[in-house]
Amino acid sequence: MIEVVFGGAELRAVTPLLVVVVTAMISLLYEVFNEDHSDPARPVWLSLVGIVGGIVATVALWENGHSAFHGTFALDGVSAFTNVVCLLAAGLSLLMAPGYLTSIGVRAREFYPLVLLAASGMMVMGGARDLIVLFLGIEIMSIAAYVLAGIHRTDVKSGEAALKYFLLGAFATGFLLYGIAILYGATGSTGYDAIAAALPKASKLLVLGGVALLIVALGFKVSAVPFHFWAPDVYQGAPTSVTALMAVGIKAAAVVGFARLFIVALAPLHQDWAMVVWWLAVLTMTVGNVTAVAQNNVKRMLAYSSIAHAGYLLAAIVAGTPRGGGAVLFYLLAYTFMNVGAFAVVISLGRKGEANEQFDDYAGLASRQPLIAAAMVLFMLSLTGIPPLVGFVGKLYLIEAIVQAGYIWLAVIMVLNSAISAYYYLRLIFEMYMRDPAGPASAMEPAPLLIACLLLATVGTIFFGIFPDAPLDFARNSFLALR
Amino acid sequence: MPTNVLTWMIFLPLVGAIVVLCLPRNAANLIRGTATFFTIPPLIMAVWLYQHFDRATSDMQFVTKIPWIPSFNIQYFIGVDGISITMVLLTALLSFICIIASFGIEKAMKAYFALFLLLDAAMMGVFCALDFFLFFVFWEVMLLPMYFLIGIWGGPRREYAAIKFFLYTMVGSVLMLVAMLALYFYAEPHTFDLLELASRSGSYSTGFQRIAWIGLFIGFAIKIPAFPFHTWLPDAHVEAPTAISVILAGVLLKMGTYGILRINYPILPAATLDFAFYLLIALGTWNIVYGALCAMAQTDFKKLIAYSSISHMGYVMFGMATMTSEGINGAVLQMFNHGTVTAMLFLLVGVIYDRAHHREINGFGGLAGIMPFYTGWTALAFFAAMGLPGLSAFISEVLVLLGGWRSYPALTIVSASAVVLTAGYMLWTMQRIYLGKANEKYVGLPDINGREIFTLVPLGIIVVVLGVYPRPVLDLINASLVHLNQVVAGKAQVALATAGNMVP
């Protein structure tokens, strides 16, 4: 019954994906036949070509209102923005990887194509206009991510992280499929537009049951409280460059998937789901922030902080408006720069055999490595939301969307939360600048690629803080065009 | 120069900060010299501003307006009126003085001076900004250098003091952020332009005004600091290095009252009238009395001055709340006067701390015989702080109380009697530190030196001149304040009338 169409629109939609996936395949094959393993940085270059190619193809081909494959997939503004954010996150994590993987003793060169594959899954999620496509995207992304989390095979924690992530991810998938099935039963469709059209006549009980299951499943992916328990262990256990990818890229894709589903397909039910997501957002940001205060490990602190940020993002989804969606997109861009930057700093402190991830390890960093410490200050302040950095502008747009939709209390809770977050971000700054180093630590030069990554993150954090206009307009218009 | 003068005043220190960062680490004198150099042009421009400021109008002057983030209708919009020009003058002067007072800093001095100049730029920006968003950006940017300046160069409990300062201010400013956005959306078309917002104030419902007012007020009250948000101040002051205490008390505290006058008063007049009585006047009186009582109980010299600041800022709140032209003029004059007087006090505490390395009031005695010039300067500052006639603070406190007498006689009596408390703790401190039997330990202490006197002289001159002839400042501020007073009284009635009409 379904006629297979593969015309111009379809080709257009999948070209960026094809670029990334094909590069991943080439990279995989190349590694099979390549016997020269002397330069650990070499596989990066090929992968970076794929990343840049994906971004270029996205920028060249996107179109507002675009849809393909019978309206199940699109390369519209939202998906273009998501593609760029996710590819950026993947690219930055790739930049951190070579020196770091060598230093922790991971020789697995599948790392690079796996990152690309995960990124392609994220791209599918960003463009999904159909629950089945969303599911496909999540699975493509997650399976690559499970492997990535455990890529440090000799490390017990990495294995634990992978297993935990896999088991809970599998659970979430179950919820997702149940949700999709129930929603399909209620509305007779899996396409977003068709669901939105059918909702008014559908059985409310079934629909709400389906939506509840979807919230649980997507809540797992964005690490919303109370579905967040996997996140700190997985983030801490996984190799740091993978953590960066998970905290930024995977979260971005999941949040966009969440936003598109709820703001577009479930818009008629806004009244019903808004309250649930409201509580989810408030719990997520509060638990994330309060728990982060108590951490002594920087990576774990960043994990809880990323839970808190998921709460901020969910809060903008509560607004249910295109403005909220636009704010979410912009915040994801902001978050990519500042959070990847923070993880890059964490990596730069690692040595062979010692991770140096405790707060104490940062004592006196300012005198040992002034530039890296200064960069970390920027990222921490941006995460706190201090102007004129990008994190502030991003948070401002989130709050703006929330206030505009009339959720004043949510906005107040959110800003008070960001005041709590100031405590633990500042604590790190305090360690770096106001404590004397515990022992004589060797000043090691970070790898050139890592420096490039830090530089990109720093420039993005400052530049988009002062000139946020272009991406913001783009994000906002692309969500407006969805309706 | 004429149109861009404020922009130069804001961004020259910022350029200075970058230049200082590029200097070699060990060139101490070069760093000091460069930092000083970048605070001189703003000072000269401030004098120029003072001469060319049109005293007859309440309009904004020296305005620059450039779109910044068009999609949000955010502008780079700066200008000064009578209220802000006094603060700009004060900031320019104190920044210069404090740079010189910081020459003794040796630990990581490059970073110190760079952060100081950044702080300078942000303070200027706060007082010049006429776009709420811009105001907020400068307000937040100021937080950070302050955090570092206290946290790195502070005393033994600097960690606690710095983070407490940061968190308190952060809570205040995030509430301000929500109120700011609420105002933005309430105005049609949406704008952050403070003048535009004020011109539409008649259309805001009273209920909305009250909520927004409280949000903004908490942000500003933390900065003033008004009871019960004041507890960060003594800690921050005690730990901060001398020059930073001066900036903190001299400029930063004024931002709280300035913000209320600049934002709460004209934009939310109906709520201002409501809360002026319930909140502002009560808190003002309480600040005066409570600050003075706490000051009396202190044994740490610097903490004593810190609490005296809380008490003196109470007069500003009290004056503002009276809604009379004497009161509000007195309040702004008091902001300026307290800035100069308290700056002197903190500089003088710094002098003795540099020599004796402690600040225990009871640990001294008879310093008058050992350091006569120093004691003379301290006497001037103490008398000024007490509000002795002939010195500047007297005029402003009398104006405030005169204004208060017309509206709130009972509270005025309470506030006026606190002057006795002030005299009490000031004289008692004087007696314990400077008079009596000389403490053997400090017999050889050198008297105040040339650099220290140099930082005190301009402040001393201002204190004496304004005490005899306050017109230079009063003329500057009067037109704007009379206008503001009318706006609050007039607009509030309009708002009440429209609110009344809405009830069928």
Tab-separated table of N, CA and C in Angstrom, chain B residues 246-374:
chain	number	residue	atom	x	y	z
B	246	VAL	N	36.514	50.324	49.896
B	246	VAL	CA	36.131	51.691	49.534
B	246	VAL	C	35.142	51.656	48.377
B	247	ILE	N	35.462	50.874	47.351
B	247	ILE	CA	34.559	50.788	46.199
B	247	ILE	C	33.227	50.183	46.623
B	248	LEU	N	33.312	49.160	47.436
B	248	LEU	CA	32.105	48.468	47.875
B	248	LEU	C	31.167	49.437	48.595
B	249	ALA	N	31.711	50.147	49.578
B	249	ALA	CA	30.863	51.048	50.351
B	249	ALA	C	30.580	52.328	49.576
B	250	GLY	N	31.570	52.776	48.823
B	250	GLY	CA	31.437	54.074	48.179
B	250	GLY	C	30.533	54.032	46.965
B	251	VAL	N	30.628	52.969	46.187
B	251	VAL	CA	29.887	52.944	44.923
B	251	VAL	C	28.840	51.833	44.894
B	252	LEU	N	29.252	50.620	45.242
B	252	LEU	CA	28.338	49.495	45.033
B	252	LEU	C	27.039	49.617	45.828
B	253	LEU	N	27.143	50.074	47.067
B	253	LEU	CA	25.927	50.179	47.862
B	253	LEU	C	24.947	51.164	47.236
B	254	LYS	N	25.518	52.198	46.607
B	254	LYS	CA	24.651	53.217	45.992
B	254	LYS	C	23.851	52.665	44.839
B	255	MET	N	24.355	51.578	44.255
B	255	MET	CA	23.633	51.023	43.122
B	255	MET	C	22.246	50.556	43.540
B	256	GLY	N	22.123	50.094	44.766
B	256	GLY	CA	20.824	49.652	45.232
B	256	GLY	C	19.825	50.799	45.248
B	257	THR	N	20.194	51.881	45.918
B	257	THR	CA	19.264	53.007	45.997
B	257	THR	C	19.119	53.672	44.632
B	258	TYR	N	20.203	53.715	43.884
B	258	TYR	CA	20.115	54.285	42.540
B	258	TYR	C	19.123	53.495	41.697
B	259	GLY	N	19.206	52.180	41.778
B	259	GLY	CA	18.309	51.336	40.991
B	259	GLY	C	16.854	51.588	41.357
B	260	ILE	N	16.599	51.763	42.658
B	260	ILE	CA	15.216	52.023	43.062
B	260	ILE	C	14.740	53.351	42.467
B	261	LEU	N	15.618	54.359	42.531
B	261	LEU	CA	15.226	55.662	41.996
B	261	LEU	C	15.092	55.632	40.482
B	262	ARG	N	15.960	54.883	39.825
B	262	ARG	CA	15.966	54.881	38.375
B	262	ARG	C	14.863	53.982	37.813
B	263	ILE	N	14.568	52.887	38.483
B	263	ILE	CA	13.658	51.909	37.886
B	263	ILE	C	12.331	51.832	38.652
B	264	ASN	N	12.374	51.549	39.932
B	264	ASN	CA	11.121	51.395	40.677
B	264	ASN	C	10.284	52.665	40.659
B	265	TYR	N	10.926	53.790	40.919
B	265	TYR	CA	10.155	55.023	41.078
B	265	TYR	C	9.430	55.420	39.799
B	266	PRO	N	10.151	55.669	38.694
B	266	PRO	CA	9.423	56.165	37.527
B	266	PRO	C	8.576	55.108	36.829
B	267	ILE	N	8.988	53.840	36.879
B	267	ILE	CA	8.269	52.843	36.090
B	267	ILE	C	7.083	52.272	36.863
B	268	LEU	N	7.221	52.188	38.172
B	268	LEU	CA	6.143	51.597	38.968
B	268	LEU	C	5.661	52.582	40.033
B	269	PRO	N	5.163	53.737	39.611
B	269	PRO	CA	4.878	54.792	40.600
B	269	PRO	C	3.793	54.413	41.599
B	270	ALA	N	2.744	53.743	41.152
B	270	ALA	CA	1.665	53.454	42.095
B	270	ALA	C	2.150	52.542	43.212
B	271	ALA	N	2.893	51.505	42.812
B	271	ALA	CA	3.430	50.595	43.816
B	271	ALA	C	4.432	51.321	44.701
B	272	THR	N	5.175	52.240	44.118
B	272	THR	CA	6.145	52.990	44.911
B	272	THR	C	5.440	53.747	46.028
B	273	LEU	N	4.348	54.386	45.650
B	273	LEU	CA	3.611	55.133	46.688
B	273	LEU	C	3.131	54.202	47.788
B	274	ASP	N	2.638	53.019	47.395
B	274	ASP	CA	2.181	52.062	48.404
B	274	ASP	C	3.306	51.650	49.330
B	275	PHE	N	4.390	51.202	48.691
B	275	PHE	CA	5.446	50.588	49.482
B	275	PHE	C	6.337	51.602	50.169
B	276	ALA	N	6.346	52.825	49.679
B	276	ALA	CA	7.190	53.837	50.311
B	276	ALA	C	6.852	53.886	51.787
B	277	PHE	N	5.572	53.817	52.076
B	277	PHE	CA	5.203	53.904	53.482
B	277	PHE	C	5.476	52.597	54.219
B	278	TYR	N	4.918	51.507	53.669
B	278	TYR	CA	5.002	50.264	54.429
B	278	TYR	C	6.421	49.745	54.545
B	279	LEU	N	7.151	49.885	53.460
B	279	LEU	CA	8.401	49.145	53.376
B	279	LEU	C	9.613	50.057	53.490
B	280	LEU	N	9.673	50.999	52.552
B	280	LEU	CA	10.892	51.796	52.457
B	280	LEU	C	11.161	52.581	53.729
B	281	ILE	N	10.137	53.281	54.199
B	281	ILE	CA	10.367	54.164	55.344
B	281	ILE	C	10.668	53.331	56.582
B	282	ALA	N	9.945	52.228	56.712
B	282	ALA	CA	10.157	51.384	57.882
B	282	ALA	C	11.550	50.769	57.843
B	283	LEU	N	11.897	50.220	56.667
B	283	LEU	CA	13.218	49.619	56.551
B	283	LEU	C	14.306	50.663	56.726
B	284	GLY	N	14.047	51.856	56.190
B	284	GLY	CA	15.040	52.931	56.325
B	284	GLY	C	15.295	53.234	57.780
B	285	THR	N	14.210	53.433	58.534
B	285	THR	CA	14.357	53.746	59.952
B	285	THR	C	15.071	52.612	60.677
B	286	TRP	N	14.647	51.401	60.360
B	286	TRP	CA	15.223	50.245	61.035
B	286	TRP	C	16.712	50.133	60.707
B	287	ASN	N	17.054	50.373	59.431
B	287	ASN	CA	18.461	50.337	59.043
B	287	ASN	C	19.289	51.338	59.839
B	288	ILE	N	18.724	52.540	59.998
B	288	ILE	CA	19.459	53.593	60.703
B	288	ILE	C	19.755	53.145	62.140
B	289	VAL	N	18.693	52.711	62.805
B	289	VAL	CA	18.843	52.383	64.223
B	289	VAL	C	19.643	51.093	64.406
B	290	TYR	N	19.250	50.075	63.649
B	290	TYR	CA	19.879	48.769	63.799
B	290	TYR	C	21.367	48.826	63.442
B	291	GLY	N	21.664	49.520	62.338
B	291	GLY	CA	23.065	49.656	61.921
B	291	GLY	C	23.888	50.327	63.002
B	292	ALA	N	23.317	51.377	63.577
B	292	ALA	CA	24.058	52.116	64.596
B	292	ALA	C	24.283	51.252	65.839
B	293	LEU	N	23.236	50.504	66.219
B	293	LEU	CA	23.375	49.654	67.418
B	293	LEU	C	24.420	48.565	67.183
B	294	CYS	N	24.378	47.962	65.992
B	294	CYS	CA	25.359	46.919	65.693
B	294	CYS	C	26.765	47.503	65.684
B	295	ALA	N	26.882	48.685	65.097
B	295	ALA	CA	28.205	49.308	65.017
B	295	ALA	C	28.779	49.481	66.414
B	296	MET	N	27.887	49.834	67.331
B	296	MET	CA	28.352	50.082	68.686
B	296	MET	C	28.935	48.829	69.329
B	297	ALA	N	28.439	47.682	68.903
B	297	ALA	CA	28.860	46.436	69.545
B	297	ALA	C	30.128	45.859	68.935
B	298	GLN	N	30.666	46.464	67.902
B	298	GLN	CA	31.799	45.841	67.201
B	298	GLN	C	33.125	46.095	67.902
B	299	THR	N	34.010	45.113	67.767
B	299	THR	CA	35.363	45.323	68.266
B	299	THR	C	36.348	45.406	67.116
B	300	ASP	N	35.874	45.084	65.916
B	300	ASP	CA	36.725	45.182	64.738
B	300	ASP	C	36.450	46.531	64.080
B	301	PHE	N	37.506	47.307	63.876
B	301	PHE	CA	37.374	48.664	63.365
B	301	PHE	C	36.618	48.677	62.028
B	302	LYS	N	37.004	47.744	61.155
B	302	LYS	CA	36.421	47.760	59.818
B	302	LYS	C	34.952	47.337	59.842
B	303	LYS	N	34.658	46.381	60.716
B	303	LYS	CA	33.284	45.921	60.826
B	303	LYS	C	32.400	47.044	61.356
B	304	LEU	N	32.983	47.835	62.230
B	304	LEU	CA	32.258	48.974	62.771
B	304	LEU	C	31.883	49.937	61.645
B	305	ILE	N	32.858	50.229	60.793
B	305	ILE	CA	32.572	51.143	59.674
B	305	ILE	C	31.534	50.512	58.751
B	306	ALA	N	31.625	49.193	58.576
B	306	ALA	CA	30.660	48.516	57.708
B	306	ALA	C	29.246	48.691	58.245
B	307	TYR	N	29.084	48.490	59.553
B	307	TYR	CA	27.739	48.663	60.106
B	307	TYR	C	27.305	50.124	60.064
B	308	SER	N	28.279	51.040	60.202
B	308	SER	CA	27.892	52.445	60.104
B	308	SER	C	27.384	52.738	58.690
B	309	SER	N	27.927	52.033	57.691
B	309	SER	CA	27.413	52.204	56.327
B	309	SER	C	25.964	51.788	56.249
B	310	ILE	N	25.653	50.655	56.891
B	310	ILE	CA	24.265	50.192	56.861
B	310	ILE	C	23.369	51.262	57.451
B	311	SER	N	23.836	51.837	58.550
B	311	SER	CA	23.056	52.879	59.208
B	311	SER	C	22.890	54.097	58.293
B	312	HIS	N	23.981	54.506	57.661
B	312	HIS	CA	23.907	55.711	56.829
B	312	HIS	C	23.090	55.498	55.566
B	313	MET	N	23.136	54.269	55.030
B	313	MET	CA	22.303	54.007	53.857
B	313	MET	C	20.829	54.042	54.230
B	314	GLY	N	20.540	53.821	55.512
B	314	GLY	CA	19.171	53.944	55.972
B	314	GLY	C	18.620	55.348	55.729
B	315	TYR	N	19.474	56.350	55.894
B	315	TYR	CA	19.015	57.716	55.636
B	315	TYR	C	18.606	57.888	54.180
B	316	VAL	N	19.354	57.231	53.307
B	316	VAL	CA	19.012	57.360	51.886
B	316	VAL	C	17.616	56.785	51.643
B	317	MET	N	17.380	55.593	52.186
B	317	MET	CA	16.062	54.985	51.987
B	317	MET	C	14.974	55.830	52.616
B	318	PHE	N	15.281	56.337	53.783
B	318	PHE	CA	14.314	57.169	54.492
B	318	PHE	C	13.964	58.402	53.659
B	319	GLY	N	14.977	59.061	53.147
B	319	GLY	CA	14.757	60.276	52.364
B	319	GLY	C	13.954	60.001	51.109
B	320	MET	N	14.319	58.904	50.434
B	320	MET	CA	13.615	58.558	49.208
B	320	MET	C	12.137	58.335	49.478
B	321	ALA	N	11.869	57.702	50.614
B	321	ALA	CA	10.503	57.282	50.892
B	321	ALA	C	9.606	58.448	51.296
B	322	THR	N	10.201	59.586	51.677
B	322	THR	CA	9.345	60.675	52.155
B	322	THR	C	8.530	61.295	51.036
B	323	MET	N	8.997	61.173	49.797
B	323	MET	CA	8.271	61.739	48.651
B	323	MET	C	8.145	63.254	48.757
B	324	THR	N	9.079	63.863	49.445
B	324	THR	CA	9.105	65.325	49.457
B	324	THR	C	10.375	65.747	48.746
B	325	SER	N	10.395	66.981	48.249
B	325	SER	CA	11.575	67.353	47.471
B	325	SER	C	12.786	67.482	48.380
B	326	GLU	N	12.585	67.896	49.649
B	326	GLU	CA	13.751	67.945	50.548
B	326	GLU	C	14.284	66.541	50.774
B	327	GLY	N	13.363	65.647	51.065
B	327	GLY	CA	13.769	64.294	51.419
B	327	GLY	C	14.514	63.630	50.295
B	328	ILE	N	13.985	63.713	49.094
B	328	ILE	CA	14.583	62.972	47.992
B	328	ILE	C	15.889	63.630	47.551
B	329	ASN	N	15.926	64.979	47.608
B	329	ASN	CA	17.193	65.664	47.331
B	329	ASN	C	18.234	65.269	48.364
B	330	GLY	N	17.787	65.244	49.632
B	330	GLY	CA	18.699	64.854	50.702
B	330	GLY	C	19.195	63.442	50.504
B	331	ALA	N	18.297	62.555	50.005
B	331	ALA	CA	18.688	61.157	49.824
B	331	ALA	C	19.808	61.028	48.797
B	332	VAL	N	19.632	61.703	47.654
B	332	VAL	CA	20.663	61.583	46.618
B	332	VAL	C	21.940	62.275	47.069
B	333	LEU	N	21.797	63.401	47.751
B	333	LEU	CA	22.992	64.071	48.279
B	333	LEU	C	23.688	63.158	49.289
B	334	GLN	N	22.894	62.457	50.085
B	334	GLN	CA	23.461	61.540	51.070
B	334	GLN	C	24.198	60.399	50.373
B	335	MET	N	23.662	59.946	49.231
B	335	MET	CA	24.364	58.905	48.493
B	335	MET	C	25.763	59.382	48.121
B	336	PHE	N	25.817	60.626	47.630
B	336	PHE	CA	27.117	61.156	47.240
B	336	PHE	C	28.002	61.368	48.471
B	337	ASN	N	27.433	61.962	49.496
B	337	ASN	CA	28.229	62.271	50.684
B	337	ASN	C	28.727	61.017	51.383
B	338	HIS	N	27.831	60.046	51.497
B	338	HIS	CA	28.260	58.808	52.146
B	338	HIS	C	29.379	58.170	51.342
B	339	GLY	N	29.278	58.285	50.018
B	339	GLY	CA	30.347	57.755	49.167
B	339	GLY	C	31.692	58.351	49.511
B	340	THR	N	31.735	59.637	49.743
B	340	THR	CA	33.028	60.264	50.037
B	340	THR	C	33.457	60.011	51.479
B	341	VAL	N	32.511	60.152	52.401
B	341	VAL	CA	32.885	60.022	53.815
B	341	VAL	C	33.323	58.596	54.135
B	342	THR	N	32.528	57.636	53.680
B	342	THR	CA	32.855	56.263	54.024
B	342	THR	C	34.122	55.809	53.311
B	343	ALA	N	34.372	56.395	52.137
B	343	ALA	CA	35.630	56.102	51.458
B	343	ALA	C	36.802	56.541	52.320
B	344	MET	N	36.676	57.728	52.892
B	344	MET	CA	37.745	58.203	53.787
B	344	MET	C	37.921	57.244	54.956
B	345	LEU	N	36.792	56.851	55.554
B	345	LEU	CA	36.877	55.983	56.729
B	345	LEU	C	37.603	54.680	56.393
B	346	PHE	N	37.222	54.074	55.284
B	346	PHE	CA	37.865	52.800	54.952
B	346	PHE	C	39.338	52.994	54.596
B	347	LEU	N	39.649	54.083	53.923
B	347	LEU	CA	41.061	54.344	53.620
B	347	LEU	C	41.850	54.490	54.922
B	348	LEU	N	41.228	55.150	55.892
B	348	LEU	CA	41.932	55.369	57.158
B	348	LEU	C	42.103	54.068	57.932
B	349	VAL	N	41.079	53.217	57.870
B	349	VAL	CA	41.240	51.907	58.502
B	349	VAL	C	42.390	51.162	57.829
B	350	GLY	N	42.449	51.290	56.494
B	350	GLY	CA	43.518	50.618	55.757
B	350	GLY	C	44.892	51.092	56.197
B	351	VAL	N	45.001	52.378	56.472
B	351	VAL	CA	46.291	52.938	56.892
B	351	VAL	C	46.782	52.246	58.155
B	352	ILE	N	45.907	52.137	59.131
B	352	ILE	CA	46.345	51.557	60.399
B	352	ILE	C	46.544	50.046	60.272
B	353	TYR	N	45.722	49.422	59.435
B	353	TYR	CA	45.863	47.970	59.268
B	353	TYR	C	47.187	47.637	58.596
B	354	ASP	N	47.592	48.463	57.632
B	354	ASP	CA	48.873	48.229	56.955
B	354	ASP	C	50.035	48.296	57.931
B	355	ARG	N	49.870	49.094	58.974
B	355	ARG	CA	50.981	49.269	59.905
B	355	ARG	C	50.929	48.261	61.050
B	356	ALA	N	49.742	48.076	61.620
B	356	ALA	CA	49.649	47.225	62.807
B	356	ALA	C	49.225	45.800	62.498
B	357	HIS	N	48.689	45.568	61.280
B	357	HIS	CA	48.226	44.251	60.845
B	357	HIS	C	47.127	43.675	61.711
B	358	HIS	N	46.382	44.502	62.366
B	358	HIS	CA	45.144	44.040	62.983
B	358	HIS	C	44.213	45.232	63.074
B	359	ARG	N	42.969	44.966	63.437
B	359	ARG	CA	41.990	46.053	63.450
B	359	ARG	C	41.205	46.057	64.747
B	360	GLU	N	41.731	45.409	65.771
B	360	GLU	CA	41.018	45.362	67.047
B	360	GLU	C	40.956	46.762	67.642
B	361	ILE	N	39.741	47.230	67.877
B	361	ILE	CA	39.629	48.591	68.393
B	361	ILE	C	40.313	48.720	69.749
B	362	ASN	N	40.184	47.644	70.559
B	362	ASN	CA	40.767	47.711	71.897
B	362	ASN	C	42.265	47.437	71.915
B	363	GLY	N	42.809	47.090	70.755
B	363	GLY	CA	44.236	46.766	70.721
B	363	GLY	C	45.119	47.978	70.511
B	364	PHE	N	44.508	49.136	70.357
B	364	PHE	CA	45.319	50.334	70.150
B	364	PHE	C	45.251	51.207	71.393
B	365	GLY	N	45.343	52.497	71.195
B	365	GLY	CA	45.283	53.426	72.328
B	365	GLY	C	46.359	54.478	72.163
B	366	GLY	N	45.964	55.722	72.320
B	366	GLY	CA	46.927	56.798	72.292
B	366	GLY	C	47.623	57.007	70.970
B	367	LEU	N	46.989	56.617	69.870
B	367	LEU	CA	47.643	56.800	68.577
B	367	LEU	C	47.829	58.277	68.244
B	368	ALA	N	47.030	59.146	68.889
B	368	ALA	CA	47.111	60.568	68.566
B	368	ALA	C	48.525	61.097	68.787
B	369	GLY	N	49.162	60.592	69.808
B	369	GLY	CA	50.503	61.064	70.079
B	369	GLY	C	51.534	60.484	69.125
B	370	ILE	N	51.238	59.270	68.620
B	370	ILE	CA	52.205	58.597	67.758
B	370	ILE	C	52.034	59.028	66.310
B	371	MET	N	50.795	59.143	65.887
B	371	MET	CA	50.523	59.465	64.484
B	371	MET	C	49.608	60.682	64.420
B	372	PRO	N	50.102	61.856	64.696
B	372	PRO	CA	49.227	63.038	64.819
B	372	PRO	C	48.482	63.382	63.525
B	373	PHE	N	49.155	63.329	62.385
B	373	PHE	CA	48.477	63.708	61.150
B	373	PHE	C	47.366	62.721	60.822
B	374	TYR	N	47.710	61.458	61.012
B	374	TYR	CA	46.716	60.415	60.769
B	374	TYR	C	45.491	60.644	61.646
